[in-house]
Coordinates of C-alpha atoms in Angstrom, one line a residue:
X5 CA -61.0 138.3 142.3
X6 CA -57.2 137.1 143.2
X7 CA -54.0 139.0 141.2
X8 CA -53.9 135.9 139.2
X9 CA -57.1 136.6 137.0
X10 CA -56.2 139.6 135.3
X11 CA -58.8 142.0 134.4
X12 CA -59.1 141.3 130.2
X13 CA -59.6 144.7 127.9
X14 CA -60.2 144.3 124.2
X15 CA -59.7 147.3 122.0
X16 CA -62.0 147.1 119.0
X17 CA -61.7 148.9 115.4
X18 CA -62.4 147.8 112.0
X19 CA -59.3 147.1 110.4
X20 CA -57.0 146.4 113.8
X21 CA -54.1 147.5 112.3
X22 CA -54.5 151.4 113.4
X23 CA -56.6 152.3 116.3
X24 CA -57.5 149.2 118.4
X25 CA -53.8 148.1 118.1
X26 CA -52.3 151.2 119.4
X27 CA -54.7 151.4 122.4
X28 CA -54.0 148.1 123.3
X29 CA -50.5 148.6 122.9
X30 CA -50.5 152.2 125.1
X31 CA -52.7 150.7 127.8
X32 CA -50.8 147.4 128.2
X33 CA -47.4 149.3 128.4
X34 CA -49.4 151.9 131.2
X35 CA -50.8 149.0 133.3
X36 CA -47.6 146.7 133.5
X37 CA -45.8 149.6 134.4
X38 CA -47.8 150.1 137.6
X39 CA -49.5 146.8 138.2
X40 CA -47.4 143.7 136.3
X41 CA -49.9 141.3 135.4
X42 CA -53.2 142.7 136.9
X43 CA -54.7 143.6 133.3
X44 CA -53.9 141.9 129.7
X45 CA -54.9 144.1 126.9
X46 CA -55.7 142.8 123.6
X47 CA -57.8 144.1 120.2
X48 CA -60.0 142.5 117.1
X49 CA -61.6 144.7 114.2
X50 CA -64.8 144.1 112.9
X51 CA -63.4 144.0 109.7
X52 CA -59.9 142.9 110.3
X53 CA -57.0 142.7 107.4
X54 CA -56.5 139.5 109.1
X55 CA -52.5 138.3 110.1
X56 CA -51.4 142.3 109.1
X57 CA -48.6 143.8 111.5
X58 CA -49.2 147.3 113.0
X59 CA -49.7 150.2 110.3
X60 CA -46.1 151.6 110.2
X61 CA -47.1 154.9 110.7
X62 CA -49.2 154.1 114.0
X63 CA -46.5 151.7 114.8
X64 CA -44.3 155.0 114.9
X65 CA -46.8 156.4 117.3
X66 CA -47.1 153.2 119.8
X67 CA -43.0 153.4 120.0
X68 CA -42.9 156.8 120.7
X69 CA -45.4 156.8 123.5
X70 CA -44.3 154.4 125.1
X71 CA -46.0 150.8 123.4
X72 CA -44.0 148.3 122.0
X73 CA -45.2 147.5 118.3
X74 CA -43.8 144.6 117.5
X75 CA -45.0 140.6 117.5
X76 CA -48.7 142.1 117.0
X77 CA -51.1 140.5 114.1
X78 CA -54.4 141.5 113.2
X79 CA -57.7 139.5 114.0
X80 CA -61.5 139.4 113.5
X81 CA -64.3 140.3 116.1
X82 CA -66.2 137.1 117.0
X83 CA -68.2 135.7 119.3
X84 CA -65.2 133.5 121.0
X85 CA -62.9 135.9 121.1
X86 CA -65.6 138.4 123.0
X87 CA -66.4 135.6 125.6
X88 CA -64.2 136.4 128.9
X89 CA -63.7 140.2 128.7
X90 CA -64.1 142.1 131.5
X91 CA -64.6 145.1 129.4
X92 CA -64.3 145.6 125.8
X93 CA -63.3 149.3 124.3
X94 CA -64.8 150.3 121.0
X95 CA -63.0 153.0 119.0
X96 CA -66.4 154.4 117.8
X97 CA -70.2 154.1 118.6
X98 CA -70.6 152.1 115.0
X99 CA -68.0 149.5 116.6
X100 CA -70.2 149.4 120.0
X101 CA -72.9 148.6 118.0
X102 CA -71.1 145.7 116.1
X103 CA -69.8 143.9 119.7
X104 CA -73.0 144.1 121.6
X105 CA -74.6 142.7 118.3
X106 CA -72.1 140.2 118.6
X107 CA -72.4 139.5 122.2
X108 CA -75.5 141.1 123.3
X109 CA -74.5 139.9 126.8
X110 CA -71.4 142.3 127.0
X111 CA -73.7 145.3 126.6
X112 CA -73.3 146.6 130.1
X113 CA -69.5 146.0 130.2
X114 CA -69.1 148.1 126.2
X115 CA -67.9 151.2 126.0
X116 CA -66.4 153.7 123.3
X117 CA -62.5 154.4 124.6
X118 CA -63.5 158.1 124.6
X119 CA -66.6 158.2 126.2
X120 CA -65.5 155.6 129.3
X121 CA -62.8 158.2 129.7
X122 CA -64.9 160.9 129.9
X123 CA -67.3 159.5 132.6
X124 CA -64.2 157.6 134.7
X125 CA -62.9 161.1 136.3
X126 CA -66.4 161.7 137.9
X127 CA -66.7 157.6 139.5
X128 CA -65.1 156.9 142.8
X129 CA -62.8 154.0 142.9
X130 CA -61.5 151.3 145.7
X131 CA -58.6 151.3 146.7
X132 CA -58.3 148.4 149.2
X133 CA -59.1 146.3 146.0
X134 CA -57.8 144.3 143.1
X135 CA -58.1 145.7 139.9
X136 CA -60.3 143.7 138.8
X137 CA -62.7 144.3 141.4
X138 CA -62.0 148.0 141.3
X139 CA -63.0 148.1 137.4
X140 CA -65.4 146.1 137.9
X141 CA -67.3 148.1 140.1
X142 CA -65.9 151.3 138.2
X143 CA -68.1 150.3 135.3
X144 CA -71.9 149.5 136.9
X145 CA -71.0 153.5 138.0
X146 CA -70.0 154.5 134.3
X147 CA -73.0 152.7 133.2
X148 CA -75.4 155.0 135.1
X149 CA -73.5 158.2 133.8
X150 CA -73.6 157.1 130.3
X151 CA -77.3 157.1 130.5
X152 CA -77.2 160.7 132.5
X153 CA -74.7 162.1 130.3
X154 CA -74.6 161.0 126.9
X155 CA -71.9 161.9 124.0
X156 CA -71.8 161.8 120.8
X157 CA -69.8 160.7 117.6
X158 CA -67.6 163.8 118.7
X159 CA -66.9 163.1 122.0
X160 CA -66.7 159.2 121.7
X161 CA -65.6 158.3 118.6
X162 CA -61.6 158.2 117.3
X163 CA -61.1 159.1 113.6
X164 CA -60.2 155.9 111.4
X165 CA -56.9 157.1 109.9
X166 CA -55.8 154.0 107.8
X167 CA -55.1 155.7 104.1
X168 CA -55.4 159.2 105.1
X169 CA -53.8 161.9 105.4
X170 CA -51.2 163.4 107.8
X171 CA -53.7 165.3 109.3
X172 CA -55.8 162.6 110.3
X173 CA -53.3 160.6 111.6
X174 CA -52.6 163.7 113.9
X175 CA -55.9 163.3 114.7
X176 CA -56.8 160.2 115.9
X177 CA -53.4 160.5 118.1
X178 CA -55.0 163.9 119.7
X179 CA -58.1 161.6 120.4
X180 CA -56.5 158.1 121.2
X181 CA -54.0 159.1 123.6
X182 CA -55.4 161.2 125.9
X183 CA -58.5 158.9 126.8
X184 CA -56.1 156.0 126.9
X185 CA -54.0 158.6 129.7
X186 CA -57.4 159.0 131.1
X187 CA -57.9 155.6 132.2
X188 CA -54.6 155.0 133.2
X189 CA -54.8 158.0 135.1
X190 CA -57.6 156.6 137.1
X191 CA -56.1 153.8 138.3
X192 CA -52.9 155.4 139.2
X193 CA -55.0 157.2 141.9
X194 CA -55.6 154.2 143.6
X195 CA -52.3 152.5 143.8

């Protein structure tokens, strides 16, 4: 594939307002920073509060890592809006489950955020490749460990803050940004 098709990500929670928005925010701001262009990054919820902004308190977070939280507005999942990804990144197994209901053709190409960056470290990539072909490949291999290695909720899932406490907002940060350094990790090592 040429630079000018950009590998497409979608970031998927319920509400996208909380998770999905701030991993899409923290992995757009990673890949432009070291490949302009090459990726666009964007997020639905399966049960989206539809037009919302950011969350202000995960707003805080996308700022402070290095996202930019403005101009963003929530949508919901569908059918249309799964068509075209290269891969789509779930924020729990539940939301896996919902997309590959949705789009039963995208099974091979789901993954929890967590879990893909768990199995990424042990795959081989290309480095006399685009991106998108890179990825690409990247996930027929991740595929194959998924079905060796398998995780569960606490490994792959991120913890839905939205109306929680402190703590929990703590948490899902402690599990969001790591695995979202994970992949962008990964492709750092072949630029």
């Amino acid at each position: 594939m040429s630079i000018n098709t950009p590998f497409r990500i979608l970031t998927v929670c319920t509400g996208n307002i909380c998770r999905s928005p701030m991993a899409e925010r923290l992995l757009q701001a990673g890949f432009d920073a070291m490949a302009p262009g090459e990726f666009t990054v964007t997020s639905a919820g399966t049960g989206a509060l539809v037009g919302s902004g950011i969350e202000p308190h995960v707003a805080g977070f996308v700022n402070v890592f290095g996202g930019d939280s403005t101009n963003f507005t929530s949508r919901q999942l569908s059918a249309d809006i799964l068509a075209g990804q290269d891969l789509v990144l779930a924020l729990s197994r539940a939301h896996r489950s919902k997309i590959v209901e949705l789009a039963p053709g995208l099974l091979r190409r789901t993954f929890t955020l967590r879990e893909l960056a768990r199995l990424l470290p042990h795959i081989d990539g290309q480095a006399d490749v685009g991106a998108s072909e890179r990825w690409t490949a990247a996930l027929g291999r991740a595929l194959r460990l998924r079905t060796a290695n398998p995780g569960g909720p606490e490994e792959d899932d991120v913890v839905d803050p939205y109306r929680r406490s402190e703590e929990t907002y703590q948490q899902m940060v402690h599990e969001l940004t790591p695995a979202v350094n994970a992949l962008l990790a990964w492709e750092r090592r072949y630029r």
